[in-house]
C-alpha positions as a printed NumPy array, in Angstrom:
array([[ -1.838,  -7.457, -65.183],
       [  1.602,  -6.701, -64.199],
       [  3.774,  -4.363, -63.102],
       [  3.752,  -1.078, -64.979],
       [  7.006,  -0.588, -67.231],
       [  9.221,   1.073, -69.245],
       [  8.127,  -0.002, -72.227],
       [  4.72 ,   0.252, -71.376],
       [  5.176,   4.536, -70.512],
       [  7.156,   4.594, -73.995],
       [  4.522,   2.86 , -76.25 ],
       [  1.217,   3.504, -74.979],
       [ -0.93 ,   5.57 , -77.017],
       [ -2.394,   8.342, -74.558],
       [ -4.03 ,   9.939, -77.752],
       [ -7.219,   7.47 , -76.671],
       [ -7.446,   8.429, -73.153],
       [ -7.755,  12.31 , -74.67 ],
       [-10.676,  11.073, -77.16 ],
       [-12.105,   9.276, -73.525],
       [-11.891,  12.264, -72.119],
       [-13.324,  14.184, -74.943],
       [-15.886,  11.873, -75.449],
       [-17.14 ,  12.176, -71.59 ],
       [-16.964,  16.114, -71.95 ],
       [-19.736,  15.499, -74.916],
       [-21.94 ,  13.51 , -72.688],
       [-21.515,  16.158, -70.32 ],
       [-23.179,  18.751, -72.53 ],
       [-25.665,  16.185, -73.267],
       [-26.721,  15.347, -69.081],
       [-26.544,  19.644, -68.773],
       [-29.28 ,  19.623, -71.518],
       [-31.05 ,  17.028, -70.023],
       [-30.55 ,  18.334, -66.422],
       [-32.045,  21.866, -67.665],
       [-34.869,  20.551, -69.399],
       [-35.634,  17.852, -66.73 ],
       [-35.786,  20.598, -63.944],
       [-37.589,  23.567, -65.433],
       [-39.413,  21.371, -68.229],
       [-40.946,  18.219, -66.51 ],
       [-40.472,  18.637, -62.974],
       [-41.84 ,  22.78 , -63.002],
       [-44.971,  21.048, -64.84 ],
       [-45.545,  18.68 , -62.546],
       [-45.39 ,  20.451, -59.244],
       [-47.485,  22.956, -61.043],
       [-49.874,  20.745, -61.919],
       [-53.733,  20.676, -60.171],
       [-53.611,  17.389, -60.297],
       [-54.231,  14.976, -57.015],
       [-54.505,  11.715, -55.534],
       [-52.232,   8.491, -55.509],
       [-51.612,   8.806, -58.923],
       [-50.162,  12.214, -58.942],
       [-48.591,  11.67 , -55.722],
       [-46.823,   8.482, -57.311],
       [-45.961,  10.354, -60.411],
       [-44.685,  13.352, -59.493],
       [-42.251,  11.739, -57.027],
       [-41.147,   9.712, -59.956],
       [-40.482,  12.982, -61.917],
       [-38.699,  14.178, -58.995],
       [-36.472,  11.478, -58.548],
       [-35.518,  11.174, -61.889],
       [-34.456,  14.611, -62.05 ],
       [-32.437,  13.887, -59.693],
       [-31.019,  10.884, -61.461],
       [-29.992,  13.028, -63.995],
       [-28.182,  15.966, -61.796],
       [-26.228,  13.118, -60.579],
       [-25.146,  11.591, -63.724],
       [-24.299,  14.923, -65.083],
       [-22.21 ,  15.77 , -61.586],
       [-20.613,  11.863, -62.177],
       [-19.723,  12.999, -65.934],
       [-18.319,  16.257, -64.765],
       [-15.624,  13.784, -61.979],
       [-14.895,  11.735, -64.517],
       [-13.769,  14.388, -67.326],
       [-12.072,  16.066, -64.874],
       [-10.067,  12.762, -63.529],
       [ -9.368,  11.64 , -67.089],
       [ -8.221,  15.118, -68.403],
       [ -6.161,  15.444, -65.194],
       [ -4.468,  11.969, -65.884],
       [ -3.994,  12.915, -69.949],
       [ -1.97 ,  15.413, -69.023],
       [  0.132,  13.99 , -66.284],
       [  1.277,  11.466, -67.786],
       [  1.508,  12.936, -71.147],
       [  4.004,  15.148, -69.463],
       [  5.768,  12.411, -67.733],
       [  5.781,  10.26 , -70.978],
       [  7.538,  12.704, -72.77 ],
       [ 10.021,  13.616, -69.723],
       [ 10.924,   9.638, -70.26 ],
       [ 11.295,  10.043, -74.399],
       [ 13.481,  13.079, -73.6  ],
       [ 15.707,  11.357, -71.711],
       [ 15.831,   8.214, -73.42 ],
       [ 16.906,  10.244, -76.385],
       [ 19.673,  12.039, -74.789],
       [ 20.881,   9.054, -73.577],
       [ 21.132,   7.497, -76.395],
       [ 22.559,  10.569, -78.037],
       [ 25.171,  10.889, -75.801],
       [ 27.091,  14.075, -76.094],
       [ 30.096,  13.635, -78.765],
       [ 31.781,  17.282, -78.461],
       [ 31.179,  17.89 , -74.664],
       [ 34.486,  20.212, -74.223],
       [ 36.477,  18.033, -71.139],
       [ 35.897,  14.294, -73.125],
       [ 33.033,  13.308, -74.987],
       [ 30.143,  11.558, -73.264],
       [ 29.127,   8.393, -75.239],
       [ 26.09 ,   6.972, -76.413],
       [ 24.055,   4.474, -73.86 ],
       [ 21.641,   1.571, -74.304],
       [ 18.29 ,   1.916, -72.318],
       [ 16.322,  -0.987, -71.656],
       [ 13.967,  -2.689, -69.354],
       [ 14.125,  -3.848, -66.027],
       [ 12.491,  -5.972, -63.788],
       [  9.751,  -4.895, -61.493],
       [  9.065,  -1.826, -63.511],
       [ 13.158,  -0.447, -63.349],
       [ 15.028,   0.747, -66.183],
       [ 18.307,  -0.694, -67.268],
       [ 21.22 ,   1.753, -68.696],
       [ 24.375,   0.669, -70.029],
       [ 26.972,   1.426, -72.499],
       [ 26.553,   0.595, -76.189],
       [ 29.916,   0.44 , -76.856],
       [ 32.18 ,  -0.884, -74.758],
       [ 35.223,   1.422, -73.661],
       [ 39.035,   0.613, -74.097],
       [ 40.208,   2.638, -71.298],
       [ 37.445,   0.744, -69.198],
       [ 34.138,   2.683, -67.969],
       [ 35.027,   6.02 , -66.639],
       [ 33.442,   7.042, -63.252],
       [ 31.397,  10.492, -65.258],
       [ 29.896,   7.281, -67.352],
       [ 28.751,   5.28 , -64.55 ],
       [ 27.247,   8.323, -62.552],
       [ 25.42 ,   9.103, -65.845],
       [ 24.297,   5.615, -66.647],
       [ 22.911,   5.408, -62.721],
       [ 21.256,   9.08 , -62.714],
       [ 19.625,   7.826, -66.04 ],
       [ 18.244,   4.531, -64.438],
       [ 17.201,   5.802, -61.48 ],
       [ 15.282,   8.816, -63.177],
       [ 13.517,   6.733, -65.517],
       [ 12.47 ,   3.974, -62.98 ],
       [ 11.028,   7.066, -61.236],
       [  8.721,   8.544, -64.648],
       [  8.079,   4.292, -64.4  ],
       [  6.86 ,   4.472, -60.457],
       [  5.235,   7.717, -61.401],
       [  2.979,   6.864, -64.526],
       [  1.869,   3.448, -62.254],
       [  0.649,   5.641, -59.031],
       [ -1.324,   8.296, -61.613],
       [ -2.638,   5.064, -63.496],
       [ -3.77 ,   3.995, -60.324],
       [ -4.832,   7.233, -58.517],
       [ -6.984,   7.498, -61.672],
       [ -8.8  ,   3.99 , -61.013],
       [ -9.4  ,   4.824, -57.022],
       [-10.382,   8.612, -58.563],
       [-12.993,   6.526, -61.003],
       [-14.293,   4.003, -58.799],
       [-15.206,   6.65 , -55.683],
       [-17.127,   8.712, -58.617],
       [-19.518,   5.537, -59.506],
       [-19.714,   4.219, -56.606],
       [-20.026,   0.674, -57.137],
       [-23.826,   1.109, -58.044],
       [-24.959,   1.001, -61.882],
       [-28.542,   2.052, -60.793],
       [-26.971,   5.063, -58.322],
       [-25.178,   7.816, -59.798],
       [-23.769,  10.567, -58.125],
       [-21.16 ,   9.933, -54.86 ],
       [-17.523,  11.451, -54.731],
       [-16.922,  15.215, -56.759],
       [-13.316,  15.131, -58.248],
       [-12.686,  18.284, -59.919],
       [ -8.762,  16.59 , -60.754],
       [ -6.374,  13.648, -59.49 ],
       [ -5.987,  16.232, -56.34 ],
       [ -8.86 ,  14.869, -54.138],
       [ -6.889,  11.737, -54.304],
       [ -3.794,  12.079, -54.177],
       [ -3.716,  15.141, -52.294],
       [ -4.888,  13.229, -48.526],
       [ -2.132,  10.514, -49.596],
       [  0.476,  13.053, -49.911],
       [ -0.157,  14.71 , -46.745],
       [ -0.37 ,  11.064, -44.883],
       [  2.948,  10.796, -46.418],
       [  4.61 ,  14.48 , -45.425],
       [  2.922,  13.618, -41.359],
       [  5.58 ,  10.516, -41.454],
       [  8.193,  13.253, -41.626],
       [ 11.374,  11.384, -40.354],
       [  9.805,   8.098, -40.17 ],
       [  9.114,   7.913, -44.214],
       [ 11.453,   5.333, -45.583],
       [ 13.052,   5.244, -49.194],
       [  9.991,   4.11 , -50.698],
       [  7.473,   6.968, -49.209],
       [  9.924,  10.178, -49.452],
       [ 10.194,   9.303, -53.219],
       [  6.677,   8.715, -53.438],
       [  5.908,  12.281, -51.548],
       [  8.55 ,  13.911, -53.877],
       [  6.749,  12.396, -57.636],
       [  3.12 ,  13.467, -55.536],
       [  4.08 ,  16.776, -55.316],
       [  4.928,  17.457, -58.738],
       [  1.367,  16.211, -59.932],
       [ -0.301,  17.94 , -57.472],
       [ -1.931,  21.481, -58.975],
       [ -0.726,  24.937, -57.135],
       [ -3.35 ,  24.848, -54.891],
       [ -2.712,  21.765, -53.353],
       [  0.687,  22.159, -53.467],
       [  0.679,  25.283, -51.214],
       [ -2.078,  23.854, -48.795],
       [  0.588,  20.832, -48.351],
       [  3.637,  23.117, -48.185],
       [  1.695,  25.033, -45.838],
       [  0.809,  22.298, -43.569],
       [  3.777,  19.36 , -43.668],
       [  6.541,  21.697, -45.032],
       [  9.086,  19.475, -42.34 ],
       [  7.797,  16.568, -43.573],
       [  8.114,  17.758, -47.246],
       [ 11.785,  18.82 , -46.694],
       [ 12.406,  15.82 , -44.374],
       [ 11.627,  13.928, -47.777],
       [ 13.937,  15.896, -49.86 ],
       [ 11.831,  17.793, -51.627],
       [ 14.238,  20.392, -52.751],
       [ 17.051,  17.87 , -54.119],
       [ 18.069,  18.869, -57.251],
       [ 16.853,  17.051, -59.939],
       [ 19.531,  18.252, -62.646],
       [ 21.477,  15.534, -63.951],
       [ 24.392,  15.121, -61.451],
       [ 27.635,  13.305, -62.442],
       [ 31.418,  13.488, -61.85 ],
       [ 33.304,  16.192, -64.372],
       [ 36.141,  13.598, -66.17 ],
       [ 37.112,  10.791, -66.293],
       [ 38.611,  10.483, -62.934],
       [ 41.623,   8.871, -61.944],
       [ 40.667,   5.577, -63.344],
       [ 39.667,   2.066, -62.246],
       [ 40.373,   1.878, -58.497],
       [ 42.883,  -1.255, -57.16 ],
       [ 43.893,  -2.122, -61.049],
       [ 47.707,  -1.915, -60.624],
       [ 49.789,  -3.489, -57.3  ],
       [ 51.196,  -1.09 , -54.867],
       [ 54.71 ,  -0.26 , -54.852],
       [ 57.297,   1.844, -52.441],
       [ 57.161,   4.699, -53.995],
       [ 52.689,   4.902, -53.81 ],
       [ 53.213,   3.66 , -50.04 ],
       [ 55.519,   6.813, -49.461],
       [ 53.275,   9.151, -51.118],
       [ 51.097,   7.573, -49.119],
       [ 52.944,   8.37 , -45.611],
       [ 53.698,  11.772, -46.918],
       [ 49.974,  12.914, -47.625],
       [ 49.192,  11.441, -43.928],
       [ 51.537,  13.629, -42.62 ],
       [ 50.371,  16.612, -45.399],
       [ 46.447,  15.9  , -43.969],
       [ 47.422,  16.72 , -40.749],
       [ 49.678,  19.591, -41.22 ],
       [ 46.726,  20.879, -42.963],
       [ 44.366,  20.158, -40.014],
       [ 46.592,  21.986, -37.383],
       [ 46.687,  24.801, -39.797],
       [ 43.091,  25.659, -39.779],
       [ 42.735,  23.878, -43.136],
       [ 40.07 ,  21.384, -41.674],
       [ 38.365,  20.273, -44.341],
       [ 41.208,  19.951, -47.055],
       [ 42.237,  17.896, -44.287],
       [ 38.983,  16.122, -43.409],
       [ 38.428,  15.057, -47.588],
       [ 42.223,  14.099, -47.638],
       [ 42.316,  11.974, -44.96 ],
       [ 38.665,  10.376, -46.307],
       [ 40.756,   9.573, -49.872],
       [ 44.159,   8.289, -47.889],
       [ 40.931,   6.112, -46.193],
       [ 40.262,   3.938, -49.176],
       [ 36.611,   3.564, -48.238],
       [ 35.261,   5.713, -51.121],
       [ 31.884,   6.172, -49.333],
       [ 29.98 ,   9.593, -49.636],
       [ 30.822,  12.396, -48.082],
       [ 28.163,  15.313, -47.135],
       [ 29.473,  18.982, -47.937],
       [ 28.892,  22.28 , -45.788],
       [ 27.226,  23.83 , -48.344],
       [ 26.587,  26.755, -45.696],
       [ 29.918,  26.906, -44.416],
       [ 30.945,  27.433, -47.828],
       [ 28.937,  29.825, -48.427],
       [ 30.075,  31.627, -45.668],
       [ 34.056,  31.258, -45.654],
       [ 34.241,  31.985, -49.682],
       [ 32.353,  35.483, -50.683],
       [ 33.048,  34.294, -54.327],
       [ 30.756,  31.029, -53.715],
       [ 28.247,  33.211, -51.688],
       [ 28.249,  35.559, -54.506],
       [ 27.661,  32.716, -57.122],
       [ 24.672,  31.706, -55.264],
       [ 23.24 ,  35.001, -54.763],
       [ 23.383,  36.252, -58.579],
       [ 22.114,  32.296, -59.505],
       [ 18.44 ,  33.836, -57.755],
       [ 18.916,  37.222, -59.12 ],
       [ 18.96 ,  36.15 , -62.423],
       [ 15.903,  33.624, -61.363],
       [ 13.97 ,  35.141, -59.166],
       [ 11.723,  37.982, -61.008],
       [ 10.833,  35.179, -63.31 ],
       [  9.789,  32.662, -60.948],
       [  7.654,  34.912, -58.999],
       [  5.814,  36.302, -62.498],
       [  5.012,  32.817, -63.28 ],
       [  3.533,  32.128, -59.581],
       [  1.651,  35.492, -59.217],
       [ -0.111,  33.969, -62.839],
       [ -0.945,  30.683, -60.926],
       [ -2.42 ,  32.919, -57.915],
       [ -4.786,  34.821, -60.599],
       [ -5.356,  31.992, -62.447],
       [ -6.742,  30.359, -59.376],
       [ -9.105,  33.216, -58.385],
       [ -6.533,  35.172, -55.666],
       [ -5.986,  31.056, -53.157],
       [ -2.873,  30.198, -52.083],
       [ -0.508,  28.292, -54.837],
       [  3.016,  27.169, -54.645],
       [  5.189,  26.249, -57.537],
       [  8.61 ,  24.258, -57.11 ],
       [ 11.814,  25.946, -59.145],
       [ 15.031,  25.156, -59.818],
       [ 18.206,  26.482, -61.919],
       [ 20.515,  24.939, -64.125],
       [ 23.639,  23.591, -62.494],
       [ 26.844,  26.076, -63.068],
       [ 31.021,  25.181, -62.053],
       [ 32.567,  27.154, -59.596],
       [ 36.239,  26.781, -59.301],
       [ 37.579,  27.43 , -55.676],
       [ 40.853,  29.769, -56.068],
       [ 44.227,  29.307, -53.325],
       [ 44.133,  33.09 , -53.041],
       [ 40.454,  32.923, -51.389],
       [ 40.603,  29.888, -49.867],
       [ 43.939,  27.349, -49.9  ],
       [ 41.161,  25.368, -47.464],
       [ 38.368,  24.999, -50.239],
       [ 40.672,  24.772, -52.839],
       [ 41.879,  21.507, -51.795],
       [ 39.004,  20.267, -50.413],
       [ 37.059,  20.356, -53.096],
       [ 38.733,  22.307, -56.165],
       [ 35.475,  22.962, -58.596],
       [ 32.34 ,  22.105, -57.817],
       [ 28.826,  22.146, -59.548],
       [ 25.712,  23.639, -57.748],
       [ 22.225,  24.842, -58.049],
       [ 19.681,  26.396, -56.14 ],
       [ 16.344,  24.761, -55.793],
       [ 13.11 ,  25.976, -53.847],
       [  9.003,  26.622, -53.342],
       [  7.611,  30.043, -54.619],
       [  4.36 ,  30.709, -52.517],
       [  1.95 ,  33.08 , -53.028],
       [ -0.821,  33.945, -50.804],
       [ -3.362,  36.729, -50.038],
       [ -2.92 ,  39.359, -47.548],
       [ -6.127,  41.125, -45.589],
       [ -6.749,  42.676, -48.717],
       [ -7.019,  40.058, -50.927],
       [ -3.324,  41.374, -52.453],
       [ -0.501,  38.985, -52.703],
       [  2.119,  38.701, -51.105],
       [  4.98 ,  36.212, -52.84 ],
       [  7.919,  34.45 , -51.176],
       [ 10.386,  32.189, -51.923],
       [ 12.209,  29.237, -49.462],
       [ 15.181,  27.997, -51.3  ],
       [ 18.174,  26.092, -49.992],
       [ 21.894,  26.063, -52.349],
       [ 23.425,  22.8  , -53.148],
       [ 27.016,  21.816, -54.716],
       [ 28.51 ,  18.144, -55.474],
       [ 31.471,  16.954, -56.854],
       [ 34.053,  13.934, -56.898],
       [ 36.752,  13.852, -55.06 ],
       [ 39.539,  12.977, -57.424],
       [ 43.431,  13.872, -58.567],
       [ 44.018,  14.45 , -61.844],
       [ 47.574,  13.66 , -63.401],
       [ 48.618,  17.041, -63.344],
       [ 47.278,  17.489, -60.556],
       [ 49.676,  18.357, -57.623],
       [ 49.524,  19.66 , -53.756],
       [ 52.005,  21.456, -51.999],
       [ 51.794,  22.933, -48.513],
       [ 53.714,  25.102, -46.281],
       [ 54.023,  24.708, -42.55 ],
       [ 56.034,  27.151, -40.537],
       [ 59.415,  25.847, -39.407],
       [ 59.028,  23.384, -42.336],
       [ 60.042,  23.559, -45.935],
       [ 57.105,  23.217, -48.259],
       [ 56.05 ,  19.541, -48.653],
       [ 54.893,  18.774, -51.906],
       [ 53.468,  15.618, -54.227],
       [ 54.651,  16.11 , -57.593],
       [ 51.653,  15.478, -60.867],
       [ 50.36 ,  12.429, -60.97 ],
       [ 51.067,  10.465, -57.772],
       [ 47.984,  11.361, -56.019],
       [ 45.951,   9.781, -58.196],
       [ 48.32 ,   6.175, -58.94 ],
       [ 47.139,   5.856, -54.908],
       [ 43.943,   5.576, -56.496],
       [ 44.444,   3.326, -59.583],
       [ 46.717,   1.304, -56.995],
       [ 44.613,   0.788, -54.687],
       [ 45.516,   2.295, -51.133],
       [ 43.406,   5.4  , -51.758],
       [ 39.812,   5.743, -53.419],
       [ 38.332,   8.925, -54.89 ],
       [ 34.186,   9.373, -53.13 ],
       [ 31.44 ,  11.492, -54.046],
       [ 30.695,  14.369, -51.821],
       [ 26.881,  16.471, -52.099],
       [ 25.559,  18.697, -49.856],
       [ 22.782,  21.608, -49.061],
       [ 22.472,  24.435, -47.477],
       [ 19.697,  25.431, -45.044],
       [ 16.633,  26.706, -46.086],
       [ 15.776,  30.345, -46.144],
       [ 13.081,  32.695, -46.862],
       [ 12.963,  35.575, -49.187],
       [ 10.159,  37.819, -49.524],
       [  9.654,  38.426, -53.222],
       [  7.345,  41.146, -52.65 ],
       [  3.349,  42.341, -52.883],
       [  2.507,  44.226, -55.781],
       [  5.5  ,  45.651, -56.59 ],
       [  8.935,  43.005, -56.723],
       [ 11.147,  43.302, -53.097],
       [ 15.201,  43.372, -54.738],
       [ 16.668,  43.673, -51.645],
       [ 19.282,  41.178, -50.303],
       [ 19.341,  37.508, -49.718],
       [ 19.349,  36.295, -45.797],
       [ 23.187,  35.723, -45.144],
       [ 23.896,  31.488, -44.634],
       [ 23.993,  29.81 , -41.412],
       [ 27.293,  30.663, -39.331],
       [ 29.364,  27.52 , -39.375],
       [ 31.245,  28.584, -35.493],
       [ 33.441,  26.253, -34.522],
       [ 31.905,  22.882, -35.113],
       [ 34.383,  20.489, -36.724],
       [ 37.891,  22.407, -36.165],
       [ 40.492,  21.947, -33.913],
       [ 38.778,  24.22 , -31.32 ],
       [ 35.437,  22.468, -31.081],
       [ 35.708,  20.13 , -27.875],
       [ 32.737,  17.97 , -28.861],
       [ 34.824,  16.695, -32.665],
       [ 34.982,  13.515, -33.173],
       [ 38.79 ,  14.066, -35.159],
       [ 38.137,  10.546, -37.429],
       [ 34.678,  10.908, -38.162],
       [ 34.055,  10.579, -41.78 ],
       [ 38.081,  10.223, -42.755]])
């Protein structure tokens, strides 16, 4: 058989592996009867029996063992209802995540308010990827919000792809340990769910901590989210730097640029004037620089660079130099937080009073930088979309009570781009305000001597105790102190790194 694809998570009929499952938990009931009967029926009678010699010796040992026989096949039955319902609903969930998206890929999203988004074509891949493209193709050329949507589309999908093919296959390992290889020896491995297999795998995984390549942190991340509570918080427990080392608390929200962008990059030559806009912004990056406006600077100069490779934000940084962003963050778990810890404290009772932990995440909100709070963020990054993501935990105290808590890190991306009416001005003292009128910032772009980048980042991670049995409301731990590290003070910069 080959590899597991697309079209094979889209089409298959998972209605069949619930009747399997079904069908096992009636054969279930049927080895329980048996089991009952064969122990208190047959093999009571038979050690009660007055009966001796070689034939009674022979025969009741018989009687034993094939009580036995049947206690095993019923505990066999009992791993594999529990592996196949286990796998019916994973991938039934991760099935439908794929049918969502296809849909709303397809769909598009006509009206969106700042330019529609349009329609795209999903296909397969090779090797078990997804393909996404336009349908249509676009006069004005595909605009960079497209692409990022068409590549977060692909790359989700050939994830619900990699993830249906390691439960498919956690479920044969899962089957295999339960029979053992022997048709005339029931009985070996317990599985009460996909967990006593893929739970040792994810914690070999999380132990590789730094060392995981691509592969293995994406692998750790689709683990976790099959995993049940339990395991979850015994892993989060145990290989929580190996889990975040993985990027466990990425957001998963669909992430893509807010317009259109600038345009194609290098489409039209060069001429005098985009070379002196050009000089002019060199000299405007490093006005801002000396100013204290590092990392207006720091993006600037990164644009004026023309490499267009990513850029990591400060998330915590921001955080701390804009109250308005801090703020943003802060009321993004307040309006969260009661909810997510009422859904985990049901997972804790739900699991007799052990440890659970249950990933979260909000929806991904603007926040527009103003001049007045910071002329430094403002140009640097101008609006930018962020989230929060994190791990509720829950777990007993002496007294059996729980106690809840949250770890949760911010994060914010954007593109780095100038608008046409977009325009930059700054003022330097002993200087009259230098300024680039609309438009030319972002014909460096379309011209080629300038190229817009992607920039992401995430905060640390903190904890916040969400409470025992009453909710804890009080405030959020305050984000890392940026000092001096990257400004014009900070001995150890390295001034070009990055620009």
């Amino acid at each position: 058989m080959g590899a597991f694809t697309y079209t094979d998570l889209i089409e298959v009929d998972l209605s069949k592996l619930g009747s399997a499952a079904d069908d096992w938990k009636a054969t279930v009931t049927g080895l329980d009867k048996l089991r009952t009967d064969a122990y208190s029926g047959m093999l009571m009678m038979a050690d009660e029996a007055r009966w001796a010699g070689v034939n009674a010796a022979v025969t009741k040992d018989f009687i034993r063992r094939t009580a036995k026989e049947i206690a095993d096949l019923h505990l066999q039955a009992k791993s594999i209802v529990a592996v196949l319902e286990d796998a019916h609903g994973e991938l039934t969930r991760v099935q439908k995540q794929a049918v969502e998206l296809t849909a709303a890929a397809r769909r598009g999203d006509p009206h969106r308010e700042n330019g529609p988004d349009p329609g795209l074509l999903v296909t397969e891949g090779p090797n078990g990827t997804v393909k996404v493209m336009e349908a249509f193709c676009d006069a004005e050329g595909t605009s960079q919000r497209t692409k990022d949507l068409m590549q977060w589309y692909a790359d989700t999908l050939t994830g619900l792809v990699a993830h249906a093919a390691e439960i498919d296959a956690a479920v044969v390992r899962a089957l295999r340990t339960s029979h053992g290889g022997d048709p005339h020896d029931a009985g070996h491995a317990e599985h009460t769910s996909l967990d006593e297999d893929q739970l040792p795998r994810a914690m070999r995984l999380a132990s590789l901590g730094d060392d995981a390549n691509t592969g293995q942190r994406a692998e750790l991340r689709r683990l976790w989210t099959s995993l049940s509570p339990q395991a979850r918080a015994e892993l989060w427990t145990g290989h929580k730097d190996g889990l975040l080392a993985a990027g466990l608390l990425s957001p998963t929200v669909r992430r893509a640029a807010p317009d259109r962008g600038s345009g194609p990059h290098g489409v039209e030559e060069p001429g005098a004037q985009e070379r002196r806009t050009r000089e002019k912004m060199n000299v405007i990056s490093e006005l801002a620089d000396i100013k204290g406006d590092n990392d207006a600077s720091r993006h600037m100069a990164h644009y004026l660079g023309n490499s267009g490779t990513d850029m990591e934000l400060p998330v915590d940084k921001m955080m701390s130099e804009v109250p308005g962003f801090r703020d943003r963050i802060t009321n993004e778990i307040g309006d969260y937080r009661d909810g997510w810890r009422e859904m985990a404290l049901a997972e804790f009772r739900a699991n007799g009073g052990q440890p659970v932990s249950i990933p979260v995440e909000t929806v991904s909100r603007d926040f527009s930088f103003t001049k007045g709070e910071s002329l430094n963020w403002f140009f640097a990054v101008g609006s930018t979309r962020s989230n929060v993501t994190g791990v509720v935990t829950v777990v007993p105290d002496a007294n059996g009570e729980p106690r809840v808590g949250l770890d949760y890190q911010a994060n914010a991306w954007d593109r780095y781009n100038w608008d046409e009416d977009k325009a930059v001005t700054i003022d330097f003292p002993g200087l009259s305000g230098l300024s680039i009128p609309d438009g030319e910032m972002a014909r460096l772009h379309t011209t080629g001597i300038a190229r817009e980048f992607d920039m992401a980042g995430s905060s640390s991670v903190k904890h916040h105790d969400l409470g025992g049995a009453t909710p804890n409301h009080g405030p959020l731990p305050e984000p890392d102190e940026p000092g001096r590290s990257g400004d014009r003070t900070d001995p150890g910069r390295e001034q070009q790194k990055g620009r």
